PDB file of C-alpha atoms in Angstrom:
ATOM      1  CA  MET K 144     -18.723  12.805  16.321  1.00 72.00           C
ATOM      2  CA  THR K 145     -15.648  12.856  14.141  1.00 84.00           C
ATOM      3  CA  GLU K 146     -16.200  13.293  10.427  1.00 93.00           C
ATOM      4  CA  LYS K 147     -14.952  10.706   8.026  1.00 95.00           C
ATOM      5  CA  THR K 148     -12.738  11.982   5.260  1.00 95.00           C
ATOM      6  CA  ALA K 149     -11.859  10.123   1.960  1.00 94.00           C
ATOM      7  CA  LEU K 150      -8.252  10.526   0.867  1.00 94.00           C
ATOM      8  CA  THR K 151      -7.037  10.452  -2.882  1.00 91.00           C
ATOM      9  CA  PRO K 152      -3.371  11.748  -3.310  1.00 92.00           C
ATOM     10  CA  ALA K 153      -2.560  13.624  -6.571  1.00 90.00           C
ATOM     11  CA  THR K 154      -0.602  10.524  -7.477  1.00 90.00           C
ATOM     12  CA  HIS K 155      -3.616   8.238  -7.698  1.00 90.00           C
ATOM     13  CA  THR K 156      -6.588   8.008 -10.091  1.00 86.00           C
ATOM     14  CA  THR K 157     -10.098   8.606  -8.846  1.00 81.00           C
ATOM     15  CA  PRO K 158     -11.396   5.228  -7.836  1.00 79.00           C
ATOM     16  CA  PRO K 159     -13.666   3.756 -10.554  1.00 77.00           C
ATOM     17  CA  ALA K 160     -16.349   2.725  -7.928  1.00 83.00           C
ATOM     18  CA  LYS K 161     -17.733   4.041  -4.752  1.00 86.00           C
ATOM     19  CA  PHE K 162     -14.608   3.577  -2.572  1.00 88.00           C
ATOM     20  CA  SER K 163     -11.624   5.531  -1.348  1.00 92.00           C
ATOM     21  CA  HIS K 164      -7.971   5.009  -1.554  1.00 95.00           C
ATOM     22  CA  GLY K 165      -7.846   5.869   2.240  1.00 97.00           C
ATOM     23  CA  VAL K 166     -10.183   7.115   4.900  1.00 97.00           C
ATOM     24  CA  LYS K 167      -9.378   8.965   7.995  1.00 97.00           C
ATOM     25  CA  LYS K 168     -11.699   9.365  10.886  1.00 97.00           C
ATOM     26  CA  GLY K 169     -10.358  10.924  14.127  1.00 96.00           C
ATOM     27  CA  ASN K 170      -6.839   9.508  14.625  1.00 96.00           C
ATOM     28  CA  ILE K 171      -7.477   6.334  12.654  1.00 98.00           C
ATOM     29  CA  LEU K 172      -6.411   6.149   8.990  1.00 98.00           C
ATOM     30  CA  GLN K 173      -7.182   3.020   6.768  1.00 98.00           C
ATOM     31  CA  VAL K 174      -5.322   2.716   3.546  1.00 98.00           C
ATOM     32  CA  ALA K 175      -7.159   0.603   1.016  1.00 96.00           C
ATOM     33  CA  GLY K 176      -5.483  -2.187  -0.877  1.00 95.00           C
ATOM     34  CA  GLN K 177      -2.910  -0.530  -3.245  1.00 96.00           C
ATOM     35  CA  VAL K 178      -1.132  -2.133  -6.141  1.00 96.00           C
ATOM     36  CA  GLY K 179       1.971  -1.282  -8.077  1.00 96.00           C
ATOM     37  CA  PHE K 180       0.538   1.228 -10.492  1.00 95.00           C
ATOM     38  CA  LEU K 181       2.772   4.231 -11.551  1.00 95.00           C
ATOM     39  CA  PRO K 182       1.499   7.762 -10.490  1.00 93.00           C
ATOM     40  CA  ALA K 183      -1.626   8.690 -12.411  1.00 89.00           C
ATOM     41  CA  VAL K 184      -1.498  10.477 -15.665  1.00 89.00           C
ATOM     42  CA  GLU K 185      -4.653  12.115 -16.691  1.00 86.00           C
ATOM     43  CA  GLY K 186      -6.332  10.502 -19.569  1.00 87.00           C
ATOM     44  CA  GLN K 187      -4.266   7.277 -19.402  1.00 87.00           C
ATOM     45  CA  ALA K 188      -5.152   3.946 -17.882  1.00 87.00           C
ATOM     46  CA  PRO K 189      -3.291   2.824 -14.829  1.00 89.00           C
ATOM     47  CA  THR K 190       0.051   1.277 -15.734  1.00 92.00           C
ATOM     48  CA  PRO K 191       2.076  -1.239 -13.620  1.00 95.00           C
ATOM     49  CA  ALA K 192       5.497  -0.258 -12.471  1.00 96.00           C
ATOM     50  CA  GLY K 193       6.900  -3.271 -14.285  1.00 96.00           C
ATOM     51  CA  PRO K 194       6.601  -6.969 -14.552  1.00 97.00           C
ATOM     52  CA  THR K 195       8.864  -7.788 -11.660  1.00 98.00           C
ATOM     53  CA  LEU K 196       7.675  -8.356  -7.899  1.00 98.00           C
ATOM     54  CA  ARG K 197      10.553  -5.910  -6.907  1.00 98.00           C
ATOM     55  CA  GLU K 198       9.249  -3.214  -9.176  1.00 98.00           C
ATOM     56  CA  GLN K 199       5.698  -3.702  -8.149  1.00 98.00           C
ATOM     57  CA  THR K 200       6.492  -3.914  -4.385  1.00 98.00           C
ATOM     58  CA  LEU K 201       8.413  -0.771  -4.272  1.00 98.00           C
ATOM     59  CA  GLN K 202       5.767   1.089  -6.211  1.00 98.00           C
ATOM     60  CA  THR K 203       3.010  -0.471  -4.048  1.00 98.00           C
ATOM     61  CA  LEU K 204       4.735   0.687  -0.856  1.00 98.00           C
ATOM     62  CA  ALA K 205       5.174   4.208  -2.461  1.00 97.00           C
ATOM     63  CA  ASN K 206       1.468   4.356  -3.144  1.00 97.00           C
ATOM     64  CA  VAL K 207       0.565   3.288   0.420  1.00 98.00           C
ATOM     65  CA  ARG K 208       2.870   5.945   1.703  1.00 97.00           C
ATOM     66  CA  ALA K 209       1.336   8.643  -0.356  1.00 97.00           C
ATOM     67  CA  ILE K 210      -1.978   7.914   1.155  1.00 97.00           C
ATOM     68  CA  LEU K 211      -0.499   7.856   4.679  1.00 98.00           C
ATOM     69  CA  GLU K 212       1.153  11.218   4.039  1.00 97.00           C
ATOM     70  CA  GLU K 213      -2.082  12.627   2.523  1.00 96.00           C
ATOM     71  CA  GLY K 214      -3.754  11.660   5.876  1.00 97.00           C
ATOM     72  CA  GLY K 215      -0.925  13.182   8.051  1.00 97.00           C
ATOM     73  CA  ALA K 216       0.523   9.866   8.843  1.00 97.00           C
ATOM     74  CA  THR K 217       4.116   8.229   8.388  1.00 96.00           C
ATOM     75  CA  TRP K 218       5.209   4.714   8.398  1.00 97.00           C
ATOM     76  CA  ASP K 219       5.836   5.040  12.117  1.00 96.00           C
ATOM     77  CA  ASP K 220       2.029   5.495  12.523  1.00 97.00           C
ATOM     78  CA  ALA K 221       1.299   2.174  10.801  1.00 97.00           C
ATOM     79  CA  MET K 222      -0.036  -0.374  13.203  1.00 97.00           C
ATOM     80  CA  MET K 223      -0.807  -3.027  10.659  1.00 98.00           C
ATOM     81  CA  ILE K 224       0.271  -3.853   7.246  1.00 98.00           C
ATOM     82  CA  ARG K 225      -1.453  -6.639   5.080  1.00 97.00           C
ATOM     83  CA  VAL K 226       0.349  -8.007   2.043  1.00 97.00           C
ATOM     84  CA  TYR K 227      -1.447 -10.166  -0.531  1.00 97.00           C
ATOM     85  CA  LEU K 228       0.723 -12.067  -3.038  1.00 97.00           C
ATOM     86  CA  THR K 229      -0.456 -13.868  -6.116  1.00 96.00           C
ATOM     87  CA  ASP K 230       2.192 -16.612  -5.902  1.00 95.00           C
ATOM     88  CA  VAL K 231       3.343 -18.440  -2.817  1.00 94.00           C
ATOM     89  CA  ASP K 232       6.854 -18.676  -4.221  1.00 95.00           C
ATOM     90  CA  HIS K 233       7.254 -14.778  -3.869  1.00 96.00           C
ATOM     91  CA  PHE K 234       7.202 -14.944  -0.076  1.00 95.00           C
ATOM     92  CA  ALA K 235      10.937 -14.937   0.399  1.00 96.00           C
ATOM     93  CA  GLU K 236      11.678 -12.377  -2.275  1.00 97.00           C
ATOM     94  CA  MET K 237       8.953 -10.048  -0.999  1.00 97.00           C
ATOM     95  CA  ASN K 238      10.240 -10.432   2.583  1.00 96.00           C
ATOM     96  CA  ALA K 239      13.694  -9.290   1.478  1.00 97.00           C
ATOM     97  CA  ILE K 240      12.310  -6.240  -0.499  1.00 98.00           C
ATOM     98  CA  TYR K 241      10.083  -5.372   2.522  1.00 96.00           C
ATOM     99  CA  ASN K 242      12.781  -5.504   5.110  1.00 96.00           C
ATOM    100  CA  ALA K 243      15.281  -3.555   2.927  1.00 97.00           C
ATOM    101  CA  TYR K 244      12.575  -0.914   2.213  1.00 97.00           C
ATOM    102  CA  PHE K 245      11.732  -0.328   5.902  1.00 96.00           C
ATOM    103  CA  GLU K 246      15.330  -0.219   6.852  1.00 95.00           C
ATOM    104  CA  GLU K 247      16.008   2.497   4.317  1.00 95.00           C
ATOM    105  CA  GLN K 248      12.840   4.289   5.779  1.00 93.00           C
ATOM    106  CA  GLY K 249      14.340   4.287   9.208  1.00 92.00           C
ATOM    107  CA  LEU K 250      11.240   2.695  10.760  1.00 90.00           C
ATOM    108  CA  LYS K 251      11.456   2.909  14.526  1.00 89.00           C
ATOM    109  CA  GLU K 252       9.345  -0.009  15.375  1.00 92.00           C
ATOM    110  CA  ALA K 253       7.872  -2.541  12.901  1.00 90.00           C
ATOM    111  CA  PRO K 254       4.097  -2.641  12.568  1.00 94.00           C
ATOM    112  CA  ALA K 255       2.172  -5.845  12.871  1.00 95.00           C
ATOM    113  CA  ALA K 256       2.033  -7.622   9.413  1.00 93.00           C
ATOM    114  CA  ARG K 257       0.345 -10.379   7.608  1.00 93.00           C
ATOM    115  CA  THR K 258       1.024 -11.885   4.366  1.00 93.00           C
ATOM    116  CA  THR K 259      -1.256 -14.229   2.439  1.00 93.00           C
ATOM    117  CA  VAL K 260      -1.590 -15.611  -1.088  1.00 93.00           C
ATOM    118  CA  TYR K 261      -4.478 -14.131  -2.935  1.00 85.00           C
ATOM    119  CA  VAL K 262      -5.247 -14.834  -6.602  1.00 77.00           C
ATOM    120  CA  GLY K 263      -7.926 -12.187  -7.407  1.00 84.00           C
ATOM    121  CA  LEU K 264      -5.650  -9.393  -8.767  1.00 89.00           C
ATOM    122  CA  PRO K 265      -5.989  -8.135 -12.262  1.00 87.00           C
ATOM    123  CA  LYS K 266      -3.734  -9.880 -14.751  1.00 88.00           C
ATOM    124  CA  GLY K 267       0.002  -8.944 -14.365  1.00 92.00           C
ATOM    125  CA  LEU K 268      -0.320  -7.591 -10.877  1.00 96.00           C
ATOM    126  CA  LEU K 269       1.644  -9.501  -8.320  1.00 97.00           C
ATOM    127  CA  ILE K 270       1.175  -7.790  -4.971  1.00 97.00           C
ATOM    128  CA  GLU K 271      -1.424  -5.638  -3.081  1.00 97.00           C
ATOM    129  CA  ILE K 272      -0.820  -3.934   0.299  1.00 97.00           C
ATOM    130  CA  ASP K 273      -3.037  -2.191   2.757  1.00 97.00           C
ATOM    131  CA  ALA K 274      -2.206  -0.466   6.048  1.00 98.00           C
ATOM    132  CA  LEU K 275      -3.971   0.828   9.179  1.00 98.00           C
ATOM    133  CA  ALA K 276      -2.487   3.727  10.990  1.00 98.00           C
ATOM    134  CA  VAL K 277      -3.216   5.518  14.259  1.00 98.00           C
ATOM    135  CA  LEU K 278      -1.928   9.090  14.482  1.00 95.00           C
ATOM    136  CA  ASN K 279      -0.916  10.824  17.615  1.00 84.00           C
TER     137      ASN K 279
END
């Protein structure tokens, strides 16, 4: 039986409850929902990257990537990405940011993706992203 390993990169705060930022078991890595918080600073509360969808989306993607890398994965290992927006009017802007980001990353094949509107994020946060990766 393969052991399950919790992942918390140095850039992330320790979760406030009994959950992990990411979990790896065998060749499967699940990244928990990430938001656009800047890298953790000890003794300070998490801080959003900025008020705009662009700032938060790019930071959220950086946070997901940090967990993928902590688990030995890259974006090319991502099989599924789920995006949760707080405003239906953000779909087009998020798609443009997402497409440009992955073009810059040199992604070989796009993962499956799903975007939905979700209103349960803390005040001021506009986007949450999670990912499922399978490592070779």
